[in-house]
Structures are given as structure tokens and as C-alpha cells.
Coordinates of C-alpha atoms in Angstrom, one line a residue:
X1 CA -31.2 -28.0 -6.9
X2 CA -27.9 -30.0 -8.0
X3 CA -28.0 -27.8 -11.6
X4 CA -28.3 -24.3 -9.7
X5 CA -25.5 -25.5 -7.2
X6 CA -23.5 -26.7 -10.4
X7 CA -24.0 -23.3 -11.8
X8 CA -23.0 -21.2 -9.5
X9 CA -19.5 -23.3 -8.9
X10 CA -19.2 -22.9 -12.6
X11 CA -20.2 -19.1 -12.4
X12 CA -17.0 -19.1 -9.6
X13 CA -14.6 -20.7 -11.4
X14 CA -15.5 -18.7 -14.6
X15 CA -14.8 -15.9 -12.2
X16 CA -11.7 -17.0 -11.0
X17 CA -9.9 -17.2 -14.4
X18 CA -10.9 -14.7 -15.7
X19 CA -9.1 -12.7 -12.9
X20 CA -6.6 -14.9 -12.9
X21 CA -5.9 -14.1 -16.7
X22 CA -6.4 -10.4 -16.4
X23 CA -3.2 -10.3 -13.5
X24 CA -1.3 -12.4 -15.8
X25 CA -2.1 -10.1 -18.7
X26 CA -1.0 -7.0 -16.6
X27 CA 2.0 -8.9 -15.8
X28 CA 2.9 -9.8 -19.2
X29 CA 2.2 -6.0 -20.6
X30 CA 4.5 -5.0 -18.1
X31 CA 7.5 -7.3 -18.6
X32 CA 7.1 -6.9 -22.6
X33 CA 7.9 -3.3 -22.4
X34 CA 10.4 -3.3 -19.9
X35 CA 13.6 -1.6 -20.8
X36 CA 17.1 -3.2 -20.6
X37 CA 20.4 -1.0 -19.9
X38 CA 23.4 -2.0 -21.3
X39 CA 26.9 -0.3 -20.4
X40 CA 28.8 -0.1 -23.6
X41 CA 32.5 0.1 -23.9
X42 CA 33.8 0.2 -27.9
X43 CA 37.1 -0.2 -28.4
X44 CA 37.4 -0.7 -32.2
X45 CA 40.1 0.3 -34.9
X46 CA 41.7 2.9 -32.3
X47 CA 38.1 4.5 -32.0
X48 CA 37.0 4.9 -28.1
X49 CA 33.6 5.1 -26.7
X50 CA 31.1 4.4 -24.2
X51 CA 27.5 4.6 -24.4
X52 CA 23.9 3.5 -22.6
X53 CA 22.2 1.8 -24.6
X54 CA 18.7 0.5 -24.2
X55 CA 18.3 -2.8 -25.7
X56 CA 14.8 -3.3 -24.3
X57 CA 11.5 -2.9 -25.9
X58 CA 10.2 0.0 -23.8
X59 CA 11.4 3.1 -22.7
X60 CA 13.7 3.9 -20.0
X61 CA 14.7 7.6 -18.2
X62 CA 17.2 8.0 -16.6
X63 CA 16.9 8.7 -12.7
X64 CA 20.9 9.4 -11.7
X65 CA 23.7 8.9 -13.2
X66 CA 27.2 8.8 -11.4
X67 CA 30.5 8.4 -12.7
X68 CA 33.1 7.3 -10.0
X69 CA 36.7 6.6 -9.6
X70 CA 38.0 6.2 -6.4
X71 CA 36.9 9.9 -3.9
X72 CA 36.2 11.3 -7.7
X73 CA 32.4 11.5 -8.3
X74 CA 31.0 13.1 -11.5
X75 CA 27.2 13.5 -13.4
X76 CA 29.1 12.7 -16.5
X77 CA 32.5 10.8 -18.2
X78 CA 33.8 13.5 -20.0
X79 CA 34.8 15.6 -17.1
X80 CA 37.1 12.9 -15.9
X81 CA 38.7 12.6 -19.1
X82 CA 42.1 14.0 -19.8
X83 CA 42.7 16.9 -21.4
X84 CA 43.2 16.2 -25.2
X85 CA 44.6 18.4 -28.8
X86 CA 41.7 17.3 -30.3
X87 CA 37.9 17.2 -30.8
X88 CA 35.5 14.7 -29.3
X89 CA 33.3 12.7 -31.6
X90 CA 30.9 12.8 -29.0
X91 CA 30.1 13.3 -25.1
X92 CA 27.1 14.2 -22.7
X93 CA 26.9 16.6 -20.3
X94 CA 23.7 16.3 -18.9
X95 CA 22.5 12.3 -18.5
X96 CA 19.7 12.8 -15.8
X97 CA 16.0 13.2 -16.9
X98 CA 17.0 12.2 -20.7
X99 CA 14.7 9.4 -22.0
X100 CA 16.5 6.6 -24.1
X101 CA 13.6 4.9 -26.7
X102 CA 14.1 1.4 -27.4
X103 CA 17.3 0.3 -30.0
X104 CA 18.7 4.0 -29.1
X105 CA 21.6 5.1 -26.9
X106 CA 23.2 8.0 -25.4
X107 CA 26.9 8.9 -25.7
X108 CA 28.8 9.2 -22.6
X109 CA 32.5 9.6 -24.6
X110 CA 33.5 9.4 -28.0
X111 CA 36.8 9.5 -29.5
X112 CA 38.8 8.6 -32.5
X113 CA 42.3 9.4 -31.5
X114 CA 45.2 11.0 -34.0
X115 CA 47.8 9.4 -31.9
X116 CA 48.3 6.7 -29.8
X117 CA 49.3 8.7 -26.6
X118 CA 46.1 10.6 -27.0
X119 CA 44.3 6.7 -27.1
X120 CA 46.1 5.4 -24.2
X121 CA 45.7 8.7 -21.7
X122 CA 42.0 8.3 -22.8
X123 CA 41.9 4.4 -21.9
X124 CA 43.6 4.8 -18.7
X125 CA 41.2 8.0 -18.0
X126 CA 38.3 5.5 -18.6
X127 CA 40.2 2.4 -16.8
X128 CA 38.5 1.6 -13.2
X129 CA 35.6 4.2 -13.6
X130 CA 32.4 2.6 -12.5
X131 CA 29.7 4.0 -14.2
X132 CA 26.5 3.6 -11.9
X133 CA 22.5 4.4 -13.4
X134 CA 19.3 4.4 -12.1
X135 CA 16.2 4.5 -14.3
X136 CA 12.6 3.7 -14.6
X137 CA 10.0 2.2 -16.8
X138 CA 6.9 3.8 -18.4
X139 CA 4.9 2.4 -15.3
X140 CA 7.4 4.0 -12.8
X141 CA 9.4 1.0 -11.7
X142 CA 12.8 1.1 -11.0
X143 CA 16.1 -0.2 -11.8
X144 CA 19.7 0.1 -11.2
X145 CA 22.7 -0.8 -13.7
X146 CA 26.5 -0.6 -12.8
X147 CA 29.9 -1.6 -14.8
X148 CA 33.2 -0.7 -14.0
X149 CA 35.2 0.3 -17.2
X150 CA 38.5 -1.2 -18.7
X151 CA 38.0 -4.3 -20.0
X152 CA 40.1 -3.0 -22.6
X153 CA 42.7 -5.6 -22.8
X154 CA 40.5 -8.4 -24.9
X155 CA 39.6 -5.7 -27.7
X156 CA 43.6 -5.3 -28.2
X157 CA 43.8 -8.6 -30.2
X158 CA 43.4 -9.3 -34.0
X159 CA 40.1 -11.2 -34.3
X160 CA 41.9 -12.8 -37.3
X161 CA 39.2 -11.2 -39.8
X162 CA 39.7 -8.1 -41.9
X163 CA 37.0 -6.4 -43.5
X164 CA 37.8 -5.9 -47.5

């Protein structure tokens, strides 16, 4: 009588982590791929840009994406941006519905600017714009990331290092 009875509680407990471990498990596969959006302002030998980058390990897409600056509300960054005499590097028109894999990134703006008027209407263009995406995982869950652009001012220093 006292084996059975001993059995059965062992049968229970047996039961009970291996549930346990299978929720944790689920839990763990979830967080492992979860993707992570970073805002990305570069600012770097007069070259502007700003990208999403997804420095997570699983894929993210892209739900809505809003550009704002005060009443101004746009789908993308290079609408808001000055007109220029030159070519973009890079830009995006459409940002919704795109998928960004792991280590990649989309290009909102890209410049390298011939002149340094052409750089500065750019980085006041970009200056107080809050960039504003929604996303989701491969198991549907969502997220939201905002910045505000123009933290310009700490890129203008020299970092004391040149590159030979």
C-alpha cells in the first residue's frame, strides 16, 4: 500500500516537471528569437543616415511606421527632407509590411553631402523628427520602438583617433 501510494506521488511530481519544463522551454524558444529594433542615427565624416536595424536574433516586420514632426506626419523620412542638388545614397519609400532578418537594416535616409549647407539643411530636416515603429515577431507578438532624432551635437567632436 505505502509503495503504490509512493508511486503515484512520484508519477505526479514526474508529471509536474515535465510540464513545468516544457512552459519554460516554450518561453525560452520565444525570447531567443525575439527581435530587437534599434533607431540608428550616423553621423560620421559628413556622411548622414538613419536606419532600423534589427539587432535581435529573430525576425521582425514591420507593422507601421510614422515619421513625425510637430502637425507633419509621414510613412517615410525622405519626404520631410529638404530639397537637395544632389543624389541620395539611400532612402525608403515604403517601410510597412518589409521584413528586417537578424544583423540586417533598412535605410530610412542616406546622404553624403558635397557641401556643408547641403549637411546642415539635412540635419536640421532630421532635428526633432520622432520616428515611431511597430513590429512583430515570428509568433505574432508585438512591439513598439520610438526615438526622436538630433542627437547630432556629440558626433560633431574629434574622437581624438584618425584612422591611417
Amino acid at each position: 500500500m505505502i509503495v503504490e501510494i509512493c508511486s503515484v506521488v512520484i508519477a505526479a511530481c514526474a508529471l509536474f516537471v515535465s510540464v513545468f519544463t516544457a512552459y519554460i522551454q516554450k518561453k525560452h524558444d520565444r525570447i531567443s528569437i525575439m527581435p530587437i529594433c534599434f533607431i540608428v542615427e550616423k553621423c560620421h565624416e559628413g556622411n548622414l543616415a538613419v536606419l532600423i536595424r534589427n539587432l535581435g536574433l529573430g525576425a521582425m516586420t514591420i507593422d507601421k511606421a510614422l515619421m513625425t514632426r510637430g502637425e507633419e506626419v509621414h510613412g517615410n523620412l525622405i519626404e520631410m527632407m529638404p530639397k537637395v542638388k544632389q543624389k541620395w545614397e539611400g532612402f525608403s519609400l515604403e517601410i510597412e509590411g518589409r521584413t528586417i532578418l537578424p544583423t540586417q537594416e533598412i535605410v530610412l535616409i542616406a546622404i553624403n553631402p558635397r557641401s556643408e549647407s547641403i549637411r546642415q539643411a539635412v540635419k536640421d530636416a532630421l532635428t526633432g523628427v520622432e520616428v515611431s515603429i511597430s513590429f512583430h515577431d515570428v509568433y505574432g507578438k508585438e512591439y513598439h520602438k520610438e526615438k526622436r532624432l538630433g542627437g547630432w551635437g556629440i558626433f560633431e567632436k574629434d574622437f581624438g583617433y584618425v584612422a591611417k
